[in-house]
Coordinates of C-alpha atoms in Angstrom, one line a residue:
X1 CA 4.7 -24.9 -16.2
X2 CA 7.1 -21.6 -17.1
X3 CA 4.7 -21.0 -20.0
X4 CA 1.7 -21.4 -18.5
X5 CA 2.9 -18.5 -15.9
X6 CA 4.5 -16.6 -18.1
X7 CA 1.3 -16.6 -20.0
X8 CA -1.3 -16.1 -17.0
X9 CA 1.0 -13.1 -15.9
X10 CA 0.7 -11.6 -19.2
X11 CA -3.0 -11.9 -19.8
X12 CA -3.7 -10.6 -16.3
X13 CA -1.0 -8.0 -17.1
X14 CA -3.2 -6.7 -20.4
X15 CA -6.9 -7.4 -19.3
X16 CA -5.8 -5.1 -15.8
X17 CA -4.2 -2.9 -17.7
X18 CA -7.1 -2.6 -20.7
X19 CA -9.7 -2.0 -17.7
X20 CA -7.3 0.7 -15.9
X21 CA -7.0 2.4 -19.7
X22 CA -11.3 2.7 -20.0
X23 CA -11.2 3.7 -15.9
X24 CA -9.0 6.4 -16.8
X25 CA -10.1 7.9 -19.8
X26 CA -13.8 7.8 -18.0
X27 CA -12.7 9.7 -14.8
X28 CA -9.8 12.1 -16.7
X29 CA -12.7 14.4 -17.9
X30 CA -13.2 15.9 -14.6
X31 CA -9.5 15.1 -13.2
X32 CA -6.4 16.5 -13.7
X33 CA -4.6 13.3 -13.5
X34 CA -5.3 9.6 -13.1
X35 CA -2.6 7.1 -11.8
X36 CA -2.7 3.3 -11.1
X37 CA 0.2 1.4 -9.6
X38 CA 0.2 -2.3 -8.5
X39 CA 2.7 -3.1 -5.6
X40 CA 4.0 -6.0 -7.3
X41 CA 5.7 -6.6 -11.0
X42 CA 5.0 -10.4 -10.8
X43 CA 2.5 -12.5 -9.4
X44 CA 1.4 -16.5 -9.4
X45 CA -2.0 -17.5 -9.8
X46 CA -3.7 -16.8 -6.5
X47 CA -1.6 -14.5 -4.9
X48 CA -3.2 -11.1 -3.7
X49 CA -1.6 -7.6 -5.3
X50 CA -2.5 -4.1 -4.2
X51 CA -4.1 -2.0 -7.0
X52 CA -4.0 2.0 -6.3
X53 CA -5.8 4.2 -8.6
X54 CA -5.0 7.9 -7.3
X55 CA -7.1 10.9 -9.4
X56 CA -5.3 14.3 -9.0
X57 CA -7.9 17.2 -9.3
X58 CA -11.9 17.8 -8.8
X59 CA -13.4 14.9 -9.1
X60 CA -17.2 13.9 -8.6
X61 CA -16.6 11.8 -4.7
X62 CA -17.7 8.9 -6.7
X63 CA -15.7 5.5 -6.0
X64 CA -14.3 4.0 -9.4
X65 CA -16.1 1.7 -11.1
X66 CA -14.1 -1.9 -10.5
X67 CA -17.0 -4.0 -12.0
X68 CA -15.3 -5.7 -14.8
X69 CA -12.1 -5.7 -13.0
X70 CA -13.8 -8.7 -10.9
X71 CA -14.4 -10.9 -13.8
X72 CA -11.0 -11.7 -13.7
X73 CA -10.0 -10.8 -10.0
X74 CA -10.9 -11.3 -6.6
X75 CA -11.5 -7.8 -4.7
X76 CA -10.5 -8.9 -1.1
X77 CA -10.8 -5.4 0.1
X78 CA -11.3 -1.5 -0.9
X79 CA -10.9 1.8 0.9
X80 CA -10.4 5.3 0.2
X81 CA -9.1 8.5 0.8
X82 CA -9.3 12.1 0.1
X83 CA -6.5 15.6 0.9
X84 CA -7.6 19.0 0.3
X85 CA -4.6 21.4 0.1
X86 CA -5.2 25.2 1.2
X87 CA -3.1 27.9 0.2
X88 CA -3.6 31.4 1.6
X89 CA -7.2 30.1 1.4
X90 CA -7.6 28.7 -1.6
X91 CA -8.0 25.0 -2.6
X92 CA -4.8 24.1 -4.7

C-alpha cells in the first residue's frame, strides 16, 4: 500500500509538474514571470489540492490553458484575478 502511494504521488507529482513546465514556457513570452504553487506537498488519491499559477507582467487576459491537466485531475473549481500597480501614473 506504501508503494502504491508513494508511486501515485510521484506520477501525479511529474505529469502536474511536466504540464506546468509547457504552461509556462507558452505564456513566459509575453510575461515577466510565471509561478505555480500547490498548497499541499502530499496528497492521497482523491483528495482535492489548490493549484495557483500567478503570471507577473503583460499578459494577453487570456485564462491558462488547463486542458490536459484534466486528463489526470478533477478541476472542482477556477477563478481569477488581476492588480494593476500605478506609480506617479504609470503602470509598474
Amino acid at each position: 500500500m506504501v508503494k502504491e502511494f508513494r508511486k501515485f504521488r510521484l506520477t501525479a507529482i511529474l505529469r502536474l509538474g511536466i504540464l506546468l513546465i509547457g504552461f509556462c514556457s507558452s505564456s513566459s513570452a509575453a510575461a515577466q514571470s510565471v509561478r505555480a504553487v500547490l498548497d499541499k506537498t502530499s496528497i492521497f488519491a482523491g483528495e482535492t489540492v489548490v493549484l495557483t499559477i500567478e503570471v507577473d507582467g503583460q499578459v494577453s487576459g487570456e485564462s491558462p490553458d488547463v486542458g490536459r491537466l484534466t486528463e489526470s485531475f478533477d478541476i472542482l473549481n477556477s477563478s481569477s484575478r488581476t492588480q494593476i500597480q500605478l506609480i506617479n501614473n504609470q503602470q509598474t
